[in-house]
Amino acid sequence: MAGHFDSRYTRSTVRLLREAWGAYLALLKVMVPALVTVKALEMLGMTEWLGAWLSPLMSPLGLPEPLSMVWAATLLTNIYTGLVIFFEITRDTPLTVAQVTVLGALMAVGHSLPVEGAVARKAGVPWWLTLLLRVGGAWVLGWVLHISHTLGDWLQHANHVVWAPSPRDATLVAWLQDQAMTLAMIFVVILVLMALLNLLRWLGIERLVHRLLYPLLRLLGIGPAAANITVIGMTLGLSFGAGLLLREAHSGRLAPRDIVLTLCFLGLCHSLIEDTLLIMLMGADLSGLLWARLGFALLVIALLARLPWLKRAPLPAWVFVERSLPEAASRPRRG
């Protein structure tokens, strides 16, 4: 009896490691080229060029044009880099909490596009849709917040930063070390998350999560099978959610339409804990970073799910840039 249990436990562990490694390799194939490309573009001055292109978009949001450099760095690299540039630019520039909240909303929705966009593309979301949702959506959310703050005379007091990060070592060796540590941690997180998902499924808690999230997912047009991935992506981040999404997709448990809608939702609203806390260090208000972003994402995806081109099943073949699910894309959906 004990030997049978040990054998089954060993097989389950090996299968878990194999699945986690497969999902990790799928992410590495996308993330490593994207990270190298971003670093090369950054060294060639892409951040300055992008900042100049974005500067005319700042005035309608009530922001000084130099802050376009903050969003440009965030779009191209990550939120941490944007924070460093923010503290450098605003050292002698007084801002209101409303202005910092608007900028924070831009950063929360639109960041790390080369890497996260490549991951989303691997799972089936085309680049044009990622750019439209995360750059266009970020700007629209920022504009709505700016108008709301102005009309309601909210958050107009002077901003005070909570904490400023120390500058990072800018050498190429330091960058390589940072990326190696990050990529190694991604495998650990994916392995733990997959083990947790298997445990929840075995305990029957997964079904409870599906029932609790069913009304929300139904509003978004997403099937209940994507509930776990949605929660993980919202709390931990798009890359982790997409990695698990690829694994679930290959298993046949997710329909192509659910994959696209889930990733679109996570593009607007992911990593609600870490990113929100990080941006609040700038002095941004929680209302814009969390509640407004969540409400905006729910509204946009609920509307997107009801568009004729996405509502029809099966999905048009051009949606799947990377044919991760060729057999699922051609299989008609029930219901």
CSV table of C-alpha atoms in Angstrom, one decimal:
chain,number,residue,atom,x,y,z
A,1,MET,CA,0.0,0.0,0.0
A,2,ALA,CA,2.8,2.4,1.0
A,3,GLY,CA,4.8,1.4,-2.1
A,4,HIS,CA,1.8,2.1,-4.3
A,5,PHE,CA,1.3,5.5,-2.7
A,6,ASP,CA,5.0,6.3,-3.1
A,7,SER,CA,4.9,5.3,-6.8
A,8,ARG,CA,1.8,7.4,-7.5
A,9,TYR,CA,3.3,10.4,-5.6
A,10,THR,CA,6.5,10.1,-7.6
A,11,ARG,CA,4.6,10.0,-10.9
A,12,SER,CA,2.6,13.0,-9.9
A,13,THR,CA,5.7,14.9,-8.9
A,14,VAL,CA,7.5,14.1,-12.2
A,15,ARG,CA,4.4,15.1,-14.2
A,16,LEU,CA,4.2,18.4,-12.3
A,17,LEU,CA,7.9,19.1,-12.8
A,18,ARG,CA,7.6,18.3,-16.5
A,19,GLU,CA,4.5,20.5,-17.0
A,20,ALA,CA,6.1,23.4,-15.0
A,21,TRP,CA,9.3,23.1,-17.1
A,22,GLY,CA,7.3,23.0,-20.3
A,23,ALA,CA,5.4,26.2,-19.4
A,24,TYR,CA,8.7,27.8,-18.2
A,25,LEU,CA,10.5,27.0,-21.5
A,26,ALA,CA,7.5,28.4,-23.4
A,27,LEU,CA,7.8,31.7,-21.5
A,28,LEU,CA,11.7,31.8,-21.9
A,29,LYS,CA,11.4,31.4,-25.7
A,30,VAL,CA,9.4,34.6,-25.7
A,31,MET,CA,10.8,36.6,-22.8
A,32,VAL,CA,14.6,36.2,-23.4
A,33,PRO,CA,14.5,37.6,-27.0
A,34,ALA,CA,12.2,40.4,-25.8
A,35,LEU,CA,14.4,41.3,-22.9
A,36,VAL,CA,17.5,41.4,-25.1
A,37,THR,CA,15.7,43.5,-27.7
A,38,VAL,CA,14.5,46.0,-25.0
A,39,LYS,CA,18.0,46.4,-23.6
A,40,ALA,CA,19.4,47.1,-27.0
A,41,LEU,CA,16.7,49.6,-27.8
A,42,GLU,CA,17.2,51.3,-24.4
A,43,MET,CA,21.0,51.6,-25.1
A,44,LEU,CA,20.2,53.1,-28.5
A,45,GLY,CA,18.1,55.9,-27.0
A,46,MET,CA,14.6,54.4,-27.7
A,47,THR,CA,13.3,55.7,-24.3
A,48,GLU,CA,14.1,59.3,-25.3
A,49,TRP,CA,12.5,58.9,-28.7
A,50,LEU,CA,9.4,57.3,-27.3
A,51,GLY,CA,9.2,60.0,-24.6
A,52,ALA,CA,9.3,62.8,-27.3
A,53,TRP,CA,6.5,61.0,-29.2
A,54,LEU,CA,4.3,60.7,-26.1
A,55,SER,CA,4.9,64.2,-24.8
A,56,PRO,CA,1.9,65.8,-26.7
A,57,LEU,CA,-0.4,63.2,-25.0
A,58,MET,CA,0.4,64.6,-21.5
A,59,SER,CA,-1.3,68.0,-21.7
A,60,PRO,CA,-4.9,66.6,-22.1
A,61,LEU,CA,-4.2,64.6,-19.0
A,62,GLY,CA,-3.2,67.7,-17.0
A,63,LEU,CA,0.4,66.5,-16.8
A,64,PRO,CA,3.7,68.3,-17.5
A,65,GLU,CA,5.2,67.1,-20.8
A,66,PRO,CA,8.5,66.0,-19.1
A,67,LEU,CA,6.5,63.2,-17.4
A,68,SER,CA,6.2,61.5,-20.8
A,69,MET,CA,9.7,60.2,-20.2
A,70,VAL,CA,8.4,58.4,-17.1
A,71,TRP,CA,5.7,56.6,-19.0
A,72,ALA,CA,8.1,55.9,-22.0
A,73,ALA,CA,10.6,54.2,-19.7
A,74,THR,CA,7.8,52.2,-18.0
A,75,LEU,CA,6.3,51.1,-21.4
A,76,LEU,CA,9.6,50.0,-22.7
A,77,THR,CA,11.1,48.4,-19.5
A,78,ASN,CA,9.2,48.2,-16.2
A,79,ILE,CA,7.6,50.1,-13.4
A,80,TYR,CA,10.7,50.2,-11.3
A,81,THR,CA,12.6,52.0,-14.0
A,82,GLY,CA,9.7,54.4,-14.4
A,83,LEU,CA,9.8,55.1,-10.7
A,84,VAL,CA,13.5,56.0,-10.8
A,85,ILE,CA,13.0,58.5,-13.6
A,86,PHE,CA,9.9,59.9,-11.9
A,87,PHE,CA,11.9,60.8,-8.8
A,88,GLU,CA,14.7,62.3,-10.9
A,89,ILE,CA,12.3,64.5,-13.0
A,90,THR,CA,10.0,65.6,-10.2
A,91,ARG,CA,12.7,66.5,-7.7
A,92,ASP,CA,12.1,70.2,-8.4
A,93,THR,CA,8.6,69.9,-10.0
A,94,PRO,CA,5.6,70.3,-7.6
A,95,LEU,CA,2.7,68.0,-8.5
A,96,THR,CA,-0.7,67.3,-7.0
A,97,VAL,CA,-1.9,63.9,-5.8
A,98,ALA,CA,-4.4,64.0,-8.7
A,99,GLN,CA,-1.6,64.4,-11.3
A,100,VAL,CA,0.5,61.6,-9.7
A,101,THR,CA,-2.6,59.3,-9.6
A,102,VAL,CA,-3.2,59.9,-13.3
A,103,LEU,CA,0.5,59.2,-14.1
A,104,GLY,CA,0.3,56.1,-11.9
A,105,ALA,CA,-2.7,54.8,-13.8
A,106,LEU,CA,-0.8,55.2,-17.1
A,107,MET,CA,2.1,53.2,-15.6
A,108,ALA,CA,-0.2,50.5,-14.0
A,109,VAL,CA,-1.9,49.7,-17.3
A,110,GLY,CA,0.9,50.4,-19.8
A,111,HIS,CA,4.2,48.9,-18.8
A,112,SER,CA,6.7,46.2,-19.9
A,113,LEU,CA,5.0,46.1,-23.3
A,114,PRO,CA,7.8,44.3,-25.3
A,115,VAL,CA,7.9,41.4,-22.8
A,116,GLU,CA,4.3,41.1,-21.7
A,117,GLY,CA,3.0,41.8,-25.2
A,118,ALA,CA,5.2,39.0,-26.6
A,119,VAL,CA,3.9,36.7,-23.9
A,120,ALA,CA,0.3,37.6,-24.8
A,121,ARG,CA,1.0,37.1,-28.5
A,122,LYS,CA,2.3,33.6,-27.8
A,123,ALA,CA,-1.0,32.8,-26.2
A,124,GLY,CA,-3.0,34.2,-29.1
A,125,VAL,CA,-3.5,38.0,-28.6
A,126,PRO,CA,-2.2,40.0,-31.6
A,127,TRP,CA,0.1,42.9,-31.1
A,128,TRP,CA,-2.3,45.5,-32.4
A,129,LEU,CA,-4.9,44.5,-29.7
A,130,THR,CA,-2.3,44.6,-26.9
A,131,LEU,CA,-1.2,48.1,-28.0
A,132,LEU,CA,-4.7,49.3,-28.4
A,133,LEU,CA,-5.8,48.1,-25.0
A,134,ARG,CA,-2.7,48.9,-22.9
A,135,VAL,CA,-1.5,52.1,-24.5
A,136,GLY,CA,-4.9,53.5,-25.7
A,137,GLY,CA,-6.7,52.1,-22.7
A,138,ALA,CA,-4.1,53.6,-20.2
A,139,TRP,CA,-4.5,57.0,-21.8
A,140,VAL,CA,-8.4,56.8,-21.8
A,141,LEU,CA,-8.3,55.8,-18.1
A,142,GLY,CA,-5.9,58.6,-17.3
A,143,TRP,CA,-8.2,61.1,-19.1
A,144,VAL,CA,-11.3,59.9,-17.2
A,145,LEU,CA,-9.4,60.2,-13.9
A,146,HIS,CA,-8.2,63.7,-14.8
A,147,ILE,CA,-11.7,64.9,-15.8
A,148,SER,CA,-13.1,63.3,-12.6
A,149,HIS,CA,-10.5,64.9,-10.4
A,150,THR,CA,-11.0,68.3,-12.0
A,151,LEU,CA,-14.8,68.4,-11.9
A,152,GLY,CA,-14.9,67.0,-8.4
A,153,ASP,CA,-12.0,69.1,-7.2
A,154,TRP,CA,-10.5,65.9,-5.7
A,155,LEU,CA,-6.9,65.1,-4.7
A,156,GLN,CA,-5.8,68.6,-5.6
A,157,HIS,CA,-3.4,68.9,-2.6
A,158,ALA,CA,0.4,68.8,-3.0
A,159,ASN,CA,1.9,65.4,-3.5
A,160,HIS,CA,4.5,63.9,-1.1
A,161,VAL,CA,6.4,60.8,-2.1
A,162,VAL,CA,6.4,58.0,0.4
A,163,TRP,CA,9.8,56.5,-0.5
A,164,ALA,CA,12.4,56.9,-3.3
A,165,PRO,CA,14.3,53.9,-4.5
A,166,SER,CA,18.1,53.9,-4.7
A,167,PRO,CA,19.5,54.0,-8.2
A,168,ARG,CA,20.4,50.7,-9.8
A,169,ASP,CA,23.8,49.7,-11.1
A,170,ALA,CA,23.5,50.6,-14.8
A,171,THR,CA,26.3,48.2,-16.0
A,172,LEU,CA,25.6,45.4,-18.5
A,173,VAL,CA,26.9,42.8,-16.0
A,174,ALA,CA,24.5,44.1,-13.3
A,175,TRP,CA,21.6,43.9,-15.8
A,176,LEU,CA,22.5,40.3,-16.8
A,177,GLN,CA,22.6,39.3,-13.1
A,178,ASP,CA,19.2,40.9,-12.5
A,179,GLN,CA,17.6,39.2,-15.5
A,180,ALA,CA,19.1,35.8,-14.5
A,181,MET,CA,17.7,36.1,-11.0
A,182,THR,CA,14.3,37.2,-12.3
A,183,LEU,CA,14.1,34.3,-14.8
A,184,ALA,CA,15.1,31.8,-12.2
A,185,MET,CA,12.4,33.0,-9.8
A,186,ILE,CA,9.8,32.7,-12.5
A,187,PHE,CA,10.3,29.0,-12.7
A,188,VAL,CA,10.0,28.7,-8.9
A,189,VAL,CA,6.8,30.7,-8.9
A,190,ILE,CA,5.3,28.7,-11.8
A,191,LEU,CA,6.1,25.4,-10.1
A,192,VAL,CA,4.5,26.5,-6.9
A,193,LEU,CA,1.4,27.9,-8.6
A,194,MET,CA,0.9,24.7,-10.6
A,195,ALA,CA,1.3,22.6,-7.4
A,196,LEU,CA,-1.3,24.9,-5.8
A,197,LEU,CA,-3.7,24.6,-8.7
A,198,ASN,CA,-3.4,20.8,-8.6
A,199,LEU,CA,-4.1,20.8,-4.8
A,200,LEU,CA,-7.1,23.1,-5.2
A,201,ARG,CA,-8.4,20.8,-7.9
A,202,TRP,CA,-7.9,17.7,-5.8
A,203,LEU,CA,-9.6,19.3,-2.7
A,204,GLY,CA,-12.5,20.5,-4.7
A,205,ILE,CA,-11.8,24.1,-3.9
A,206,GLU,CA,-11.4,24.9,-7.6
A,207,ARG,CA,-15.1,24.2,-8.2
A,208,LEU,CA,-16.0,26.6,-5.4
A,209,VAL,CA,-13.8,29.4,-6.9
A,210,HIS,CA,-15.5,28.8,-10.2
A,211,ARG,CA,-19.0,29.2,-8.6
A,212,LEU,CA,-18.0,32.4,-6.7
A,213,LEU,CA,-16.5,34.0,-9.8
A,214,TYR,CA,-19.1,32.8,-12.3
A,215,PRO,CA,-21.2,36.1,-12.2
A,216,LEU,CA,-18.1,38.2,-12.8
A,217,LEU,CA,-16.7,35.9,-15.5
A,218,ARG,CA,-20.2,35.7,-17.2
A,219,LEU,CA,-20.2,39.6,-17.3
A,220,LEU,CA,-16.8,39.4,-19.0
A,221,GLY,CA,-17.9,36.7,-21.4
A,222,ILE,CA,-15.2,34.3,-20.0
A,223,GLY,CA,-15.9,30.7,-19.3
A,224,PRO,CA,-15.6,29.4,-15.6
A,225,ALA,CA,-12.6,27.2,-16.5
A,226,ALA,CA,-10.4,30.4,-16.7
A,227,ALA,CA,-11.3,31.5,-13.1
A,228,ASN,CA,-8.1,30.3,-11.5
A,229,ILE,CA,-5.9,31.8,-14.2
A,230,THR,CA,-7.7,35.1,-13.9
A,231,VAL,CA,-7.2,35.3,-10.1
A,232,ILE,CA,-3.5,34.4,-10.4
A,233,GLY,CA,-2.9,37.0,-13.2
A,234,MET,CA,-4.8,39.7,-11.3
A,235,THR,CA,-2.8,39.2,-8.1
A,236,LEU,CA,0.6,38.1,-9.4
A,237,GLY,CA,1.0,39.4,-12.9
A,238,LEU,CA,0.4,38.8,-16.6
A,239,SER,CA,3.4,36.6,-17.3
A,240,PHE,CA,2.6,34.1,-14.6
A,241,GLY,CA,-1.0,34.1,-15.6
A,242,ALA,CA,-0.1,33.6,-19.3
A,243,GLY,CA,2.3,30.8,-18.5
A,244,LEU,CA,-0.4,28.9,-16.7
A,245,LEU,CA,-2.8,29.8,-19.4
A,246,LEU,CA,-0.7,28.2,-22.0
A,247,ARG,CA,-0.5,25.0,-19.9
A,248,GLU,CA,-4.3,24.9,-19.4
A,249,ALA,CA,-4.9,25.7,-23.1
A,250,HIS,CA,-2.7,22.8,-24.2
A,251,SER,CA,-4.7,20.5,-21.9
A,252,GLY,CA,-7.9,21.5,-23.8
A,253,ARG,CA,-9.7,22.9,-20.7
A,254,LEU,CA,-9.9,26.4,-22.2
A,255,ALA,CA,-11.7,27.6,-25.3
A,256,PRO,CA,-9.7,30.0,-27.6
A,257,ARG,CA,-12.2,32.8,-27.0
A,258,ASP,CA,-11.7,32.5,-23.2
A,259,ILE,CA,-7.9,32.7,-23.7
A,260,VAL,CA,-8.1,35.9,-25.7
A,261,LEU,CA,-10.6,37.6,-23.3
A,262,THR,CA,-8.7,36.5,-20.2
A,263,LEU,CA,-5.4,37.9,-21.5
A,264,CYS,CA,-7.1,41.1,-22.6
A,265,PHE,CA,-8.6,41.5,-19.1
A,266,LEU,CA,-5.2,40.8,-17.5
A,267,GLY,CA,-3.5,43.2,-19.8
A,268,LEU,CA,-5.6,46.0,-18.3
A,269,CYS,CA,-5.8,44.7,-14.7
A,270,HIS,CA,-2.9,42.5,-13.5
A,271,SER,CA,-0.5,42.4,-10.5
A,272,LEU,CA,-3.0,44.3,-8.4
A,273,ILE,CA,-1.0,43.9,-5.3
A,274,GLU,CA,2.7,44.5,-6.2
A,275,ASP,CA,2.2,47.1,-8.9
A,276,THR,CA,-0.3,49.0,-6.9
A,277,LEU,CA,1.9,49.2,-3.8
A,278,LEU,CA,4.9,50.1,-5.9
A,279,ILE,CA,3.2,53.0,-7.7
A,280,MET,CA,1.7,54.3,-4.4
A,281,LEU,CA,5.3,55.0,-3.3
A,282,MET,CA,5.1,57.9,-5.8
A,283,GLY,CA,2.2,59.3,-3.7
A,284,ALA,CA,-0.6,58.1,-6.1
A,285,ASP,CA,-4.0,57.5,-4.6
A,286,LEU,CA,-5.4,54.0,-4.3
A,287,SER,CA,-8.8,55.0,-5.8
A,288,GLY,CA,-7.2,55.5,-9.3
A,289,LEU,CA,-4.7,52.7,-9.1
A,290,LEU,CA,-7.0,49.9,-7.9
A,291,TRP,CA,-10.7,50.7,-8.0
A,292,ALA,CA,-10.8,52.8,-11.1
A,293,ARG,CA,-8.5,50.4,-13.0
A,294,LEU,CA,-10.5,47.4,-12.0
A,295,GLY,CA,-13.8,49.1,-13.0
A,296,PHE,CA,-12.4,50.3,-16.3
A,297,ALA,CA,-11.1,46.8,-17.1
A,298,LEU,CA,-14.4,45.2,-16.3
A,299,LEU,CA,-16.2,47.7,-18.5
A,300,VAL,CA,-13.8,47.4,-21.5
A,301,ILE,CA,-13.7,43.6,-21.5
A,302,ALA,CA,-17.5,43.3,-21.1
A,303,LEU,CA,-17.9,45.5,-24.2
A,304,LEU,CA,-15.1,43.7,-26.1
A,305,ALA,CA,-16.8,40.3,-25.4
A,306,ARG,CA,-19.9,41.5,-27.0
A,307,LEU,CA,-18.3,42.7,-30.3
A,308,PRO,CA,-19.6,40.6,-33.2
A,309,TRP,CA,-16.1,39.5,-34.4
A,310,LEU,CA,-15.3,38.0,-31.0
A,311,LYS,CA,-18.8,36.8,-30.1
A,312,ARG,CA,-19.0,34.5,-33.1
A,313,ALA,CA,-17.6,31.0,-32.6
A,314,PRO,CA,-15.2,29.6,-33.7
A,315,LEU,CA,-12.8,32.5,-33.7
A,316,PRO,CA,-11.4,33.8,-37.0
A,317,ALA,CA,-8.0,32.3,-37.7
A,318,TRP,CA,-6.2,35.6,-37.9
A,319,VAL,CA,-6.7,36.2,-34.1
A,320,PHE,CA,-4.2,33.4,-33.4
A,321,VAL,CA,-0.9,34.9,-34.3
A,322,GLU,CA,0.9,32.0,-32.6
A,323,ARG,CA,-1.1,28.8,-33.3
A,324,SER,CA,-0.7,27.5,-29.8
A,325,LEU,CA,-4.1,25.7,-30.1
A,326,PRO,CA,-4.5,24.8,-33.8
A,327,GLU,CA,-7.0,22.0,-33.0
A,328,ALA,CA,-8.9,24.1,-30.5
A,329,ALA,CA,-9.1,27.1,-32.8
A,330,SER,CA,-10.8,25.0,-35.4
A,331,ARG,CA,-13.2,23.2,-33.0
A,332,PRO,CA,-16.7,24.8,-32.7
A,333,ARG,CA,-17.7,25.9,-29.3
A,334,ARG,CA,-20.8,24.5,-27.6
A,335,GLY,CA,-23.6,26.6,-26.5
